PDB file of C-alpha atoms in Angstrom:
ATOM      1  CA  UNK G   1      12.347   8.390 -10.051  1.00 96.00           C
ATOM      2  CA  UNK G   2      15.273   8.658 -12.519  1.00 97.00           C
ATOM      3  CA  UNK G   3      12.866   7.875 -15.501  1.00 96.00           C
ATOM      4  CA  UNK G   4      10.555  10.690 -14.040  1.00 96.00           C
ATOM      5  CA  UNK G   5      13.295  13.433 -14.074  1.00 98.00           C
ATOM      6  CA  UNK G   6      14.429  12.163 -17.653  1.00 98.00           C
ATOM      7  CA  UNK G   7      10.957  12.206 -19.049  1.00 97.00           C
ATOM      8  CA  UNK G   8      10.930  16.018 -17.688  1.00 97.00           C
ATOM      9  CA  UNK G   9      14.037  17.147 -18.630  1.00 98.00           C
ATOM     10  CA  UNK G  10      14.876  17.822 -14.952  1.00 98.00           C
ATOM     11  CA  UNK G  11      18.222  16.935 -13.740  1.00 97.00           C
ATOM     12  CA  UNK G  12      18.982  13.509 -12.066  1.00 97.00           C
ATOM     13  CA  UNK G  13      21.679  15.110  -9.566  1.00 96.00           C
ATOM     14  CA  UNK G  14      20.698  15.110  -6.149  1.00 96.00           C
ATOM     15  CA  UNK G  15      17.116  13.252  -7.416  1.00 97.00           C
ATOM     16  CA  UNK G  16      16.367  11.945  -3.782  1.00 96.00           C
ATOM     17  CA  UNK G  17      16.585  15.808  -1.556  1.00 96.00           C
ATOM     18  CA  UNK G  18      12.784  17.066  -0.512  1.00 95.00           C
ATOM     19  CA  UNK G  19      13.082  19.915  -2.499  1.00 96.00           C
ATOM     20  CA  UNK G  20      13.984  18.224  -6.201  1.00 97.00           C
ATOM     21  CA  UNK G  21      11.169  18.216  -8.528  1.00 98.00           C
ATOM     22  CA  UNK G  22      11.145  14.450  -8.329  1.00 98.00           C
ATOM     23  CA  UNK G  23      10.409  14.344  -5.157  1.00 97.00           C
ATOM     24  CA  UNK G  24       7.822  17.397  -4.730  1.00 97.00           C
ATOM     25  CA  UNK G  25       6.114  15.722  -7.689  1.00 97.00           C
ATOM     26  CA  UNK G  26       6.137  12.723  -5.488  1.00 96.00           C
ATOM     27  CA  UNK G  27       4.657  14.675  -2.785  1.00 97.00           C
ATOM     28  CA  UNK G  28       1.827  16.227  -5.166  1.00 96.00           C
ATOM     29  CA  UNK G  29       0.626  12.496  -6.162  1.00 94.00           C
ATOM     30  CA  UNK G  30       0.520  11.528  -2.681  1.00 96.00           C
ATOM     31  CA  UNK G  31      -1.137  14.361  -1.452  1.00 96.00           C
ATOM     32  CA  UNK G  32      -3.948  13.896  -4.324  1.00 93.00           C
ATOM     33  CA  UNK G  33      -4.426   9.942  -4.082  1.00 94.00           C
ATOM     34  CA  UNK G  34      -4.840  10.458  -0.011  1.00 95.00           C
ATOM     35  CA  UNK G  35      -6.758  13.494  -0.028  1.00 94.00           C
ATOM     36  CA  UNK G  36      -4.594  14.754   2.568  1.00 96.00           C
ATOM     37  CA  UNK G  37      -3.274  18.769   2.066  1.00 96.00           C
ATOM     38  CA  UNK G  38       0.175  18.599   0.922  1.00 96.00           C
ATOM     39  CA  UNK G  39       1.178  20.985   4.173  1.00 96.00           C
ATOM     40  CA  UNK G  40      -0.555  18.534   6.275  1.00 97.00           C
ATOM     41  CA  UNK G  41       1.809  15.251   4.712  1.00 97.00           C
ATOM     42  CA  UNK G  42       4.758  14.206   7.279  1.00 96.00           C
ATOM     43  CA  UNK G  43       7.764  13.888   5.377  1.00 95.00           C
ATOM     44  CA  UNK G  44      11.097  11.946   6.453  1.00 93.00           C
ATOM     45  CA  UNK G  45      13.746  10.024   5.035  1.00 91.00           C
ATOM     46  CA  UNK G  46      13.636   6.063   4.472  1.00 86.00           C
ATOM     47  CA  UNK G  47      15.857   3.645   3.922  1.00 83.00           C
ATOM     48  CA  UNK G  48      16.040   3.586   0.453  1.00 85.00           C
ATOM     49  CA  UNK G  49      17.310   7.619   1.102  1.00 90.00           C
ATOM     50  CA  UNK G  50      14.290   9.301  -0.574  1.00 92.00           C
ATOM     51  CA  UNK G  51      11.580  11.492   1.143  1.00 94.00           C
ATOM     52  CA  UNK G  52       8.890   9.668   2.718  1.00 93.00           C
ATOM     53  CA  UNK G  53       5.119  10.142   3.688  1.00 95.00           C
ATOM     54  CA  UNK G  54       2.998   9.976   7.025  1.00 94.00           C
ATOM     55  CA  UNK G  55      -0.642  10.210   6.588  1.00 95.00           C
ATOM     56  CA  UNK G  56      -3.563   8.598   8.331  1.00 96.00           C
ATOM     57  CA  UNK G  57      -4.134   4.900   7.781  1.00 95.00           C
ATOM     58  CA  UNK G  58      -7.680   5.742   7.107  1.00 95.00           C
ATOM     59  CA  UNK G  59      -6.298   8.345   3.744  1.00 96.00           C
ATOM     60  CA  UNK G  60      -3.703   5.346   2.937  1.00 96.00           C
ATOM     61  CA  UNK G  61      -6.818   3.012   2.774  1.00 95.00           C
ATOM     62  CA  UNK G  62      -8.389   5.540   0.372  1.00 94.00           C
ATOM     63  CA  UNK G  63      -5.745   5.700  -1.973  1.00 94.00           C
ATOM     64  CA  UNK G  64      -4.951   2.482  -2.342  1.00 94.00           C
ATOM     65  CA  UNK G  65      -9.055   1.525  -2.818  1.00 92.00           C
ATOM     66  CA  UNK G  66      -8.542   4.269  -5.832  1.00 91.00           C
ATOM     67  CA  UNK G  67      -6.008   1.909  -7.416  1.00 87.00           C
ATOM     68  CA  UNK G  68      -8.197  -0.690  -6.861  1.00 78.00           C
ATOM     69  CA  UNK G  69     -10.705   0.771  -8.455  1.00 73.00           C
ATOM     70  CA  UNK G  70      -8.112   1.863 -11.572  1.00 69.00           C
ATOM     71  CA  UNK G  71      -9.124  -1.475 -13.752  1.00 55.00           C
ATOM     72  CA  UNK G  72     -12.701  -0.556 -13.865  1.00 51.00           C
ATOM     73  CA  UNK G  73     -12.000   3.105 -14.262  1.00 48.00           C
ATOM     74  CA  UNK G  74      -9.424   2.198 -17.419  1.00 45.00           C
ATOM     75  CA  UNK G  75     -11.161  -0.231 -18.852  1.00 47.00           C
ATOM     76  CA  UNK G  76     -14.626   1.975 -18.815  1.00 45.00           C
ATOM     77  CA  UNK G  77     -12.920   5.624 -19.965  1.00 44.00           C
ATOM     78  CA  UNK G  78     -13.886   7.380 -22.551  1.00 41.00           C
ATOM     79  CA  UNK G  79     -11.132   9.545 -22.977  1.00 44.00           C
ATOM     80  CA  UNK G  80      -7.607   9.324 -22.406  1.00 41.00           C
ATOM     81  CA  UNK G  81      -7.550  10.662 -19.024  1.00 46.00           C
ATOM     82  CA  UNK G  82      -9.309   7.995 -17.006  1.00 44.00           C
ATOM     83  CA  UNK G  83     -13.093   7.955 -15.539  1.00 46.00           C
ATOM     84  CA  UNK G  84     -14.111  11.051 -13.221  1.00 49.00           C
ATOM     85  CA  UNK G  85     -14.284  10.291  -9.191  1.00 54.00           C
ATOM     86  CA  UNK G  86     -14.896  12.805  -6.990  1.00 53.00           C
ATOM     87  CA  UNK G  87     -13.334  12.701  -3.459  1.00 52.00           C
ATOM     88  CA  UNK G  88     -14.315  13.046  -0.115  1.00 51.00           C
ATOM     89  CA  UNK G  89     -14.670  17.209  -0.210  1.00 49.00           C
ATOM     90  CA  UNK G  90     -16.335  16.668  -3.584  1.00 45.00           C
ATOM     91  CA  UNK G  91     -13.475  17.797  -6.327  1.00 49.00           C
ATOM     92  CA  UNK G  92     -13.003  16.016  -9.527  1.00 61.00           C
ATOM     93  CA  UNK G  93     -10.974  13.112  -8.800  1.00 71.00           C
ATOM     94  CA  UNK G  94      -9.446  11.275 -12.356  1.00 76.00           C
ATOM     95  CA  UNK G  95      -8.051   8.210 -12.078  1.00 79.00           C
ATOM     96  CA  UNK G  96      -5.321   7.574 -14.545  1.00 79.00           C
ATOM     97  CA  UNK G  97      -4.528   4.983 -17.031  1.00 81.00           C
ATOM     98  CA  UNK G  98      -0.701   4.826 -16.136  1.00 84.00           C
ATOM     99  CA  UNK G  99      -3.017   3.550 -12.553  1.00 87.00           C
ATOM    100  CA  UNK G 100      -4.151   0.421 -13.991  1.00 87.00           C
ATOM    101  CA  UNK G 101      -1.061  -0.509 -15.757  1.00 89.00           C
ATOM    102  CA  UNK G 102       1.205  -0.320 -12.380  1.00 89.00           C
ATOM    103  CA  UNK G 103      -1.701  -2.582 -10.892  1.00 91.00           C
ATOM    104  CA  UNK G 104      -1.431  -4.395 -13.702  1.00 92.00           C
ATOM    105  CA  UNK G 105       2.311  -5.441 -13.299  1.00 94.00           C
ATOM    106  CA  UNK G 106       2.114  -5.863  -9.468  1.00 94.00           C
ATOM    107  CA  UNK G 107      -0.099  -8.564  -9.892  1.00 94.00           C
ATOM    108  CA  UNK G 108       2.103 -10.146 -12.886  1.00 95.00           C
ATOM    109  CA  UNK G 109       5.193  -9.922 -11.060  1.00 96.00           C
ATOM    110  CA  UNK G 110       4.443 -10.171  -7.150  1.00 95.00           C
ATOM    111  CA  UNK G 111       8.062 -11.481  -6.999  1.00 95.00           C
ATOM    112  CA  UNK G 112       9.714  -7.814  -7.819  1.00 94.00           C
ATOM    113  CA  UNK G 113       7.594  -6.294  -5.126  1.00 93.00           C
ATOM    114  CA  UNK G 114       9.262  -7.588  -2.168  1.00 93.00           C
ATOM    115  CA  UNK G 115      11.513 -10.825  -2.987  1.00 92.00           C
ATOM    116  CA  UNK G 116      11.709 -14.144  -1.888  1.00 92.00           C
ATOM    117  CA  UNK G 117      10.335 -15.508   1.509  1.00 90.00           C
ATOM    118  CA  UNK G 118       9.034 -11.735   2.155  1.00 94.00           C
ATOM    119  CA  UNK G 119       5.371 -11.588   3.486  1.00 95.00           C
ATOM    120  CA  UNK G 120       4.382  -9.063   0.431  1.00 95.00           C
ATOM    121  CA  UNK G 121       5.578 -11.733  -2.585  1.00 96.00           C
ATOM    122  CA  UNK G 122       4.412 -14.914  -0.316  1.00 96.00           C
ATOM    123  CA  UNK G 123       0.695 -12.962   0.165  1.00 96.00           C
ATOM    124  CA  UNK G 124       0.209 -12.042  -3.263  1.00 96.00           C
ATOM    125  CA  UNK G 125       1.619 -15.615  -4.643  1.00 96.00           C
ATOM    126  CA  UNK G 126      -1.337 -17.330  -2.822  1.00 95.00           C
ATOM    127  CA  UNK G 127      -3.908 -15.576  -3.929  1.00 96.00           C
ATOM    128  CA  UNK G 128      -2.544 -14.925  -7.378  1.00 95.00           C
ATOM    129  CA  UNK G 129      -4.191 -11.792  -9.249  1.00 93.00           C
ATOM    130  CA  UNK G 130      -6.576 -11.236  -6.201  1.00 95.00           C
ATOM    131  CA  UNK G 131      -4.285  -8.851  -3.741  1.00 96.00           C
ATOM    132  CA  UNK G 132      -1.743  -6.801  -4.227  1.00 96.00           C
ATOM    133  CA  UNK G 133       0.525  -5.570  -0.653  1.00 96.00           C
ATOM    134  CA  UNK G 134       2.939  -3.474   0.014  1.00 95.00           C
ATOM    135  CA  UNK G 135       4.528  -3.594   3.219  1.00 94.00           C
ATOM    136  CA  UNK G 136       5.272   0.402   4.882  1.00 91.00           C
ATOM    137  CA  UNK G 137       7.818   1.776   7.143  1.00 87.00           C
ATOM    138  CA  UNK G 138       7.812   0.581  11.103  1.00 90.00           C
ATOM    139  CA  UNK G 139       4.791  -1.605  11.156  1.00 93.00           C
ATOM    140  CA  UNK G 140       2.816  -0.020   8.224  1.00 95.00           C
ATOM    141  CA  UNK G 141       1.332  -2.169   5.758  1.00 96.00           C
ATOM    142  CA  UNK G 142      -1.169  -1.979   2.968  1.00 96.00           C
ATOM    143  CA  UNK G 143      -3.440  -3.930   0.550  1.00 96.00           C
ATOM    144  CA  UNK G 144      -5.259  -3.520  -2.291  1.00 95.00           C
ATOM    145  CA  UNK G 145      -8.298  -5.989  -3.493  1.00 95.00           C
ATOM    146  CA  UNK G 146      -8.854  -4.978  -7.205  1.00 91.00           C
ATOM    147  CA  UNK G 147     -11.863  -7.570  -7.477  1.00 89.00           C
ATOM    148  CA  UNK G 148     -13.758  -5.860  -4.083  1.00 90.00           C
ATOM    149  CA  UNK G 149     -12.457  -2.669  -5.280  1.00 89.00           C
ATOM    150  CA  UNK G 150     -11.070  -2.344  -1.083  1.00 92.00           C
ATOM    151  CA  UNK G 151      -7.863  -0.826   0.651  1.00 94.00           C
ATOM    152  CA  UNK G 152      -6.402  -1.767   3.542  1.00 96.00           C
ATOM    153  CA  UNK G 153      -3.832   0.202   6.102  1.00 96.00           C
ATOM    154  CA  UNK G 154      -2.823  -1.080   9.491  1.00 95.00           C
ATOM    155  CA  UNK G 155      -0.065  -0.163  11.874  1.00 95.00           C
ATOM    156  CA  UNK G 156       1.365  -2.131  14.764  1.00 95.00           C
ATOM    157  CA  UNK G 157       1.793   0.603  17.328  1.00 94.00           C
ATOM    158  CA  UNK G 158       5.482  -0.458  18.330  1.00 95.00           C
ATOM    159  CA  UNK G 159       6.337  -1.002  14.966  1.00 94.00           C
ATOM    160  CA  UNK G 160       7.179  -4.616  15.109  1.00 93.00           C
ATOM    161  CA  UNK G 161       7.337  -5.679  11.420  1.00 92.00           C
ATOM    162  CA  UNK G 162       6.471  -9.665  11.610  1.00 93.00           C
ATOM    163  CA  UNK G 163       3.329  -8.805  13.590  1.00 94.00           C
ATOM    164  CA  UNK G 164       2.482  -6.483  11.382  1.00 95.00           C
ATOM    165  CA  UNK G 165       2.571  -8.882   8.594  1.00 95.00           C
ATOM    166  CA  UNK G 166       1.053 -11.577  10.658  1.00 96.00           C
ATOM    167  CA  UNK G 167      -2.025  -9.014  11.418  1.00 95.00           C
ATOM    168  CA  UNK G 168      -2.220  -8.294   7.798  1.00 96.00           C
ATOM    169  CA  UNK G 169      -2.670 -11.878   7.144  1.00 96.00           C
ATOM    170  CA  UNK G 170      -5.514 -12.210   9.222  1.00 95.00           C
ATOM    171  CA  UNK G 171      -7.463  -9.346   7.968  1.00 95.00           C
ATOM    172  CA  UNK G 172      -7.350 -10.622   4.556  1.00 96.00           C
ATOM    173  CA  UNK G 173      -8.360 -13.442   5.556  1.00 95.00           C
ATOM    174  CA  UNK G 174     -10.947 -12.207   7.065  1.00 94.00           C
ATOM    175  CA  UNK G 175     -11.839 -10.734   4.202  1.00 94.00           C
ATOM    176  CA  UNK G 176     -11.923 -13.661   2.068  1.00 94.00           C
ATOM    177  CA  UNK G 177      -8.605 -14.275   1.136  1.00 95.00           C
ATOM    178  CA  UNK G 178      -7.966 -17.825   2.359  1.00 93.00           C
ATOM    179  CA  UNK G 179      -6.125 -19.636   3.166  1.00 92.00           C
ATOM    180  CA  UNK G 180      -3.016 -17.941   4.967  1.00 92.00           C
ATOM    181  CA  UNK G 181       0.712 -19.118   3.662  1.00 93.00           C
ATOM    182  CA  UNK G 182       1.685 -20.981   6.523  1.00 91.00           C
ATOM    183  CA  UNK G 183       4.188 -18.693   7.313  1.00 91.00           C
ATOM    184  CA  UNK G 184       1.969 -16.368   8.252  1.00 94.00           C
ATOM    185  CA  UNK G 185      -0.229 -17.879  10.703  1.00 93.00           C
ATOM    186  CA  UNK G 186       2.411 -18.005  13.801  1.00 92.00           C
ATOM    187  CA  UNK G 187       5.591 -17.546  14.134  1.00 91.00           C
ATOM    188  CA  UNK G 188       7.512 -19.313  17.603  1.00 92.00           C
ATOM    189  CA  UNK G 189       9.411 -17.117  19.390  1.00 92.00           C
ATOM    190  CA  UNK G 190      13.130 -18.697  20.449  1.00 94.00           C
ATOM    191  CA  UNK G 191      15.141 -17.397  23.292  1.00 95.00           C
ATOM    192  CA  UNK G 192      19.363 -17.138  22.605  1.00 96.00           C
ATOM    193  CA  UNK G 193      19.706 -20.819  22.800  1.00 96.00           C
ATOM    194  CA  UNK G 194      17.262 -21.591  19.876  1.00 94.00           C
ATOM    195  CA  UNK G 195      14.440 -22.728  22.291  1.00 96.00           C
ATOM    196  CA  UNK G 196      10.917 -22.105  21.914  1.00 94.00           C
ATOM    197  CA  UNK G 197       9.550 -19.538  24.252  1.00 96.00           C
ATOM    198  CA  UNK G 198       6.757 -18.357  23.287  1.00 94.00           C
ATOM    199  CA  UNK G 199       4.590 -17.605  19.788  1.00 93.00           C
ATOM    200  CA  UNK G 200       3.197 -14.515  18.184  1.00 93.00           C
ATOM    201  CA  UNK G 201       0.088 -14.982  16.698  1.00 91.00           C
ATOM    202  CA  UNK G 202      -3.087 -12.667  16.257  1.00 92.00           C
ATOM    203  CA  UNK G 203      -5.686 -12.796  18.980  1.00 88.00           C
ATOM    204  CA  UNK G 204      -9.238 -10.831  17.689  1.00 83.00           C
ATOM    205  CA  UNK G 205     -10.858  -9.816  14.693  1.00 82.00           C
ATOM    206  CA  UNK G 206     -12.026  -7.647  12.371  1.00 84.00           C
ATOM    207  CA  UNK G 207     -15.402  -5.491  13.851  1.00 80.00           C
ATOM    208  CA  UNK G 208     -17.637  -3.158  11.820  1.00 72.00           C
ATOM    209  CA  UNK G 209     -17.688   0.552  13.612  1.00 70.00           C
ATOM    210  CA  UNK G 210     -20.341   3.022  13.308  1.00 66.00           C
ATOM    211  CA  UNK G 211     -19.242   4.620  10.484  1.00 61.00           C
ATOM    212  CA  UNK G 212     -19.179   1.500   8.404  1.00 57.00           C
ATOM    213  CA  UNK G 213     -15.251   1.476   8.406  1.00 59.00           C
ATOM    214  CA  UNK G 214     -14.270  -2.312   9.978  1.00 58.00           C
ATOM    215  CA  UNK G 215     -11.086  -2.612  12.518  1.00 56.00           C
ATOM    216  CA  UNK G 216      -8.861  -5.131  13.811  1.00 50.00           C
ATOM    217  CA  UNK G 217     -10.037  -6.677  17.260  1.00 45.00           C
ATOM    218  CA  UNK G 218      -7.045  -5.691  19.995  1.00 40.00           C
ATOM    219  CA  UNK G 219      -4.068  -8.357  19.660  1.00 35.00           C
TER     220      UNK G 219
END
Protein backbone atom coordinates (compact mmCIF):
# COMPACT_ATOMS: atom_id res chain seq x y z
CA UNK A 1 0.00 0.00 0.00
CA UNK A 2 3.03 2.26 0.68
CA UNK A 3 4.52 1.37 -2.82
CA UNK A 4 0.99 2.28 -4.27
CA UNK A 5 0.91 5.84 -2.75
CA UNK A 6 4.70 6.31 -3.80
CA UNK A 7 4.13 5.18 -7.32
CA UNK A 8 1.22 8.00 -7.29
CA UNK A 9 2.77 10.62 -5.71
CA UNK A 10 0.10 10.52 -2.96
CA UNK A 11 1.17 10.93 0.52
CA UNK A 12 1.98 7.90 2.82
CA UNK A 13 0.57 9.75 6.09
CA UNK A 14 -2.40 8.33 7.42
CA UNK A 15 -2.18 5.50 4.28
CA UNK A 16 -4.56 3.02 6.18
CA UNK A 17 -8.02 5.74 6.92
CA UNK A 18 -11.15 4.78 4.39
CA UNK A 19 -10.96 7.90 2.83
CA UNK A 20 -6.97 7.94 1.61
CA UNK A 21 -6.53 7.33 -1.97
CA UNK A 22 -4.82 4.08 -1.10
CA UNK A 23 -7.45 2.75 0.29
CA UNK A 24 -10.46 4.03 -2.05
CA UNK A 25 -8.22 2.70 -4.83
CA UNK A 26 -8.35 -0.46 -2.86
CA UNK A 27 -11.99 -0.25 -2.74
CA UNK A 28 -12.29 0.46 -6.68
CA UNK A 29 -10.26 -2.95 -7.45
CA UNK A 30 -12.40 -4.81 -5.21
CA UNK A 31 -15.47 -3.52 -6.31
CA UNK A 32 -14.40 -4.36 -10.12
CA UNK A 33 -12.83 -7.98 -9.54
CA UNK A 34 -16.29 -8.90 -7.48
CA UNK A 35 -18.65 -7.20 -9.57
CA UNK A 36 -20.21 -5.91 -6.59
CA UNK A 37 -21.23 -1.77 -6.70
CA UNK A 38 -18.72 -0.03 -4.71
CA UNK A 39 -21.85 1.50 -2.45
CA UNK A 40 -22.98 -1.95 -2.00
CA UNK A 41 -19.12 -3.21 -0.47
CA UNK A 42 -19.15 -3.50 3.56
CA UNK A 43 -16.22 -1.86 4.77
CA UNK A 44 -14.53 -2.30 8.38
CA UNK A 45 -11.32 -2.32 9.93
CA UNK A 46 -8.99 -5.56 10.31
CA UNK A 47 -6.37 -6.44 12.17
CA UNK A 48 -3.70 -5.41 10.21
CA UNK A 49 -5.60 -1.61 10.76
CA UNK A 50 -6.57 -1.08 7.08
CA UNK A 51 -10.16 -0.94 5.60
CA UNK A 52 -11.65 -4.15 4.87
CA UNK A 53 -14.32 -5.73 2.48
CA UNK A 54 -17.67 -7.79 2.92
CA UNK A 55 -19.13 -9.11 -0.19
CA UNK A 56 -20.95 -12.29 -1.04
CA UNK A 57 -18.97 -15.52 -1.06
CA UNK A 58 -20.51 -16.22 -4.36
CA UNK A 59 -18.68 -12.43 -5.88
CA UNK A 60 -15.41 -13.55 -3.77
CA UNK A 61 -15.56 -16.89 -5.79
CA UNK A 62 -15.75 -14.77 -8.97
CA UNK A 63 -12.89 -12.77 -8.40
CA UNK A 64 -10.66 -15.02 -7.36
CA UNK A 65 -11.71 -17.55 -10.61
CA UNK A 66 -10.61 -14.13 -12.61
CA UNK A 67 -7.11 -14.52 -11.15
CA UNK A 68 -7.23 -17.87 -11.96
CA UNK A 69 -7.92 -17.31 -15.15
CA UNK A 70 -4.98 -14.32 -15.29
CA UNK A 71 -2.17 -16.97 -16.71
CA UNK A 72 -4.18 -17.78 -19.71
CA UNK A 73 -5.38 -14.25 -20.16
CA UNK A 74 -1.42 -12.95 -19.92
CA UNK A 75 0.05 -15.37 -21.64
CA UNK A 76 -2.65 -15.09 -24.72
CA UNK A 77 -2.83 -10.90 -24.85
CA UNK A 78 -2.23 -9.11 -27.52
CA UNK A 79 -1.73 -5.92 -26.11
CA UNK A 80 -0.44 -4.68 -23.01
CA UNK A 81 -3.57 -4.49 -21.18
CA UNK A 82 -4.55 -8.12 -20.76
CA UNK A 83 -7.34 -10.28 -22.76
CA UNK A 84 -11.05 -8.80 -22.75
CA UNK A 85 -13.73 -10.67 -20.28
CA UNK A 86 -16.88 -9.46 -19.91
CA UNK A 87 -18.73 -9.86 -16.54
CA UNK A 88 -21.82 -10.97 -15.33
CA UNK A 89 -23.97 -7.59 -16.50
CA UNK A 90 -21.97 -7.83 -19.73
CA UNK A 91 -19.20 -4.79 -19.43
CA UNK A 92 -15.73 -5.16 -20.66
CA UNK A 93 -13.91 -6.91 -18.07
CA UNK A 94 -9.67 -6.75 -18.70
CA UNK A 95 -7.72 -8.79 -16.84
CA UNK A 96 -4.34 -7.38 -16.12
CA UNK A 97 -0.85 -8.50 -16.50
CA UNK A 98 0.31 -7.16 -12.99
CA UNK A 99 -2.76 -10.31 -12.32
CA UNK A 100 -0.67 -13.05 -13.43
CA UNK A 101 2.51 -11.93 -11.95
CA UNK A 102 0.95 -11.72 -8.19
CA UNK A 103 -0.35 -15.37 -9.06
CA UNK A 104 2.75 -15.97 -10.19
CA UNK A 105 4.68 -15.28 -6.87
CA UNK A 106 1.96 -16.83 -4.60
CA UNK A 107 2.60 -19.99 -6.01
CA UNK A 108 6.61 -19.47 -5.82
CA UNK A 109 6.56 -18.41 -2.39
CA UNK A 110 3.45 -20.08 -0.53
CA UNK A 111 5.64 -19.60 2.60
CA UNK A 112 5.18 -15.52 2.63
CA UNK A 113 1.47 -15.96 2.33
CA UNK A 114 0.68 -17.15 5.68
CA UNK A 115 3.92 -18.64 7.56
CA UNK A 116 4.84 -21.67 9.05
CA UNK A 117 2.38 -24.41 10.35
CA UNK A 118 -0.56 -22.00 8.98
CA UNK A 119 -3.29 -23.92 6.95
CA UNK A 120 -2.73 -21.35 3.82
CA UNK A 121 1.37 -22.20 3.44
CA UNK A 122 0.73 -26.06 4.57
CA UNK A 123 -2.29 -26.23 1.62
CA UNK A 124 -0.43 -24.69 -1.03
CA UNK A 125 3.00 -26.67 -0.06
CA UNK A 126 1.16 -29.98 -0.87
CA UNK A 127 -0.07 -29.34 -3.87
CA UNK A 128 2.78 -27.19 -5.06
CA UNK A 129 1.86 -24.75 -8.10
CA UNK A 130 -1.75 -26.23 -8.18
CA UNK A 131 -3.71 -23.89 -5.41
CA UNK A 132 -3.21 -20.87 -4.17
CA UNK A 133 -5.42 -19.83 -0.51
CA UNK A 134 -5.85 -17.16 1.33
CA UNK A 135 -7.44 -17.47 4.52
CA UNK A 136 -10.31 -14.23 5.29
CA UNK A 137 -11.50 -12.57 8.35
CA UNK A 138 -13.83 -14.72 11.00
CA UNK A 139 -14.17 -17.95 9.16
CA UNK A 140 -13.69 -16.66 5.53
CA UNK A 141 -11.48 -18.44 3.33
CA UNK A 142 -10.65 -18.61 -0.33
CA UNK A 143 -8.93 -20.58 -3.14
CA UNK A 144 -7.87 -20.24 -6.35
CA UNK A 145 -7.14 -23.36 -8.91
CA UNK A 146 -5.15 -21.69 -11.81
CA UNK A 147 -5.04 -25.16 -13.75
CA UNK A 148 -9.26 -25.54 -13.49
CA UNK A 149 -9.36 -21.92 -13.86
CA UNK A 150 -11.99 -22.22 -10.31
CA UNK A 151 -12.57 -19.99 -7.10
CA UNK A 152 -13.57 -20.96 -4.03
CA UNK A 153 -15.26 -18.87 -0.90
CA UNK A 154 -16.67 -20.47 2.20
CA UNK A 155 -17.63 -19.13 5.58
CA UNK A 156 -18.14 -20.98 8.84
CA UNK A 157 -21.19 -19.21 10.17
CA UNK A 158 -19.72 -18.73 13.82
CA UNK A 159 -16.58 -17.84 12.54
CA UNK A 160 -14.51 -20.55 14.01
CA UNK A 161 -11.18 -20.32 12.09
CA UNK A 162 -9.74 -24.13 12.35
CA UNK A 163 -13.07 -25.39 10.98
CA UNK A 164 -12.97 -23.18 8.51
CA UNK A 165 -9.68 -24.36 7.37
CA UNK A 166 -10.56 -27.92 8.01
CA UNK A 167 -13.80 -27.36 5.59
CA UNK A 168 -11.57 -25.80 3.09
CA UNK A 169 -9.52 -28.84 3.08
CA UNK A 170 -12.19 -31.01 2.23
CA UNK A 171 -13.57 -29.11 -0.61
CA UNK A 172 -10.36 -29.15 -2.34
CA UNK A 173 -10.16 -32.28 -1.94
CA UNK A 174 -13.07 -32.84 -3.25
CA UNK A 175 -12.09 -31.17 -5.98
CA UNK A 176 -9.10 -33.07 -6.75
CA UNK A 177 -6.60 -31.82 -4.65
CA UNK A 178 -5.45 -34.88 -2.69
CA UNK A 179 -4.31 -35.81 -0.42
CA UNK A 180 -5.06 -33.49 2.71
CA UNK A 181 -1.81 -32.43 5.01
CA UNK A 182 -2.56 -34.39 7.88
CA UNK A 183 -3.13 -31.55 9.82
CA UNK A 184 -5.99 -30.86 8.22
CA UNK A 185 -8.06 -33.83 8.33
CA UNK A 186 -9.08 -33.64 12.27
CA UNK A 187 -8.10 -31.91 14.82
CA UNK A 188 -8.92 -33.53 18.76
CA UNK A 189 -10.46 -31.33 20.86
CA UNK A 190 -8.76 -31.29 24.68
CA UNK A 191 -10.59 -30.10 27.69
CA UNK A 192 -8.28 -27.77 30.45
CA UNK A 193 -6.45 -30.78 31.58
CA UNK A 194 -5.02 -31.70 28.08
CA UNK A 195 -7.53 -34.63 27.62
CA UNK A 196 -9.16 -35.59 24.56
CA UNK A 197 -12.79 -34.71 24.42
CA UNK A 198 -13.93 -34.70 21.45
CA UNK A 199 -12.71 -34.03 17.51
CA UNK A 200 -13.69 -31.59 14.83
CA UNK A 201 -13.78 -32.96 11.64
CA UNK A 202 -16.05 -32.32 8.47
CA UNK A 203 -19.19 -34.38 8.16
CA UNK A 204 -20.83 -33.96 4.25
CA UNK A 205 -19.85 -32.97 0.98
CA UNK A 206 -19.75 -31.00 -1.77
CA UNK A 207 -23.45 -31.13 -3.89
CA UNK A 208 -24.12 -29.58 -7.32
CA UNK A 209 -27.31 -26.99 -7.02
CA UNK A 210 -29.52 -26.01 -9.74
CA UNK A 211 -27.72 -23.36 -10.94
CA UNK A 212 -24.61 -25.36 -11.53
CA UNK A 213 -22.81 -23.61 -8.51
CA UNK A 214 -21.64 -26.82 -6.03
CA UNK A 215 -21.92 -26.36 -1.98
CA UNK A 216 -20.61 -27.86 1.02
CA UNK A 217 -22.93 -30.69 2.54
CA UNK A 218 -24.08 -29.29 6.30
CA UNK A 219 -21.15 -30.10 8.92
Amino acid sequence: MLALARHHGWPTEFYTRPDHPVQQRCLQEVSRWTDVGVADVRTATDGCGVVCFGIPLRNMALAYARLANAEVGTRNAEEAGGRPDTNERGLLFRVPRSAFRVVEAMLRHPDLIAGEGRPCTELMRAHPGRVVVKVGAEGVYCALLPRDGLGVAIKVADGHALASALALAAVLEQLGLRPRPASLTARSLLNTRGEPVGELRVNGGLEQQKDGGPRMGEA
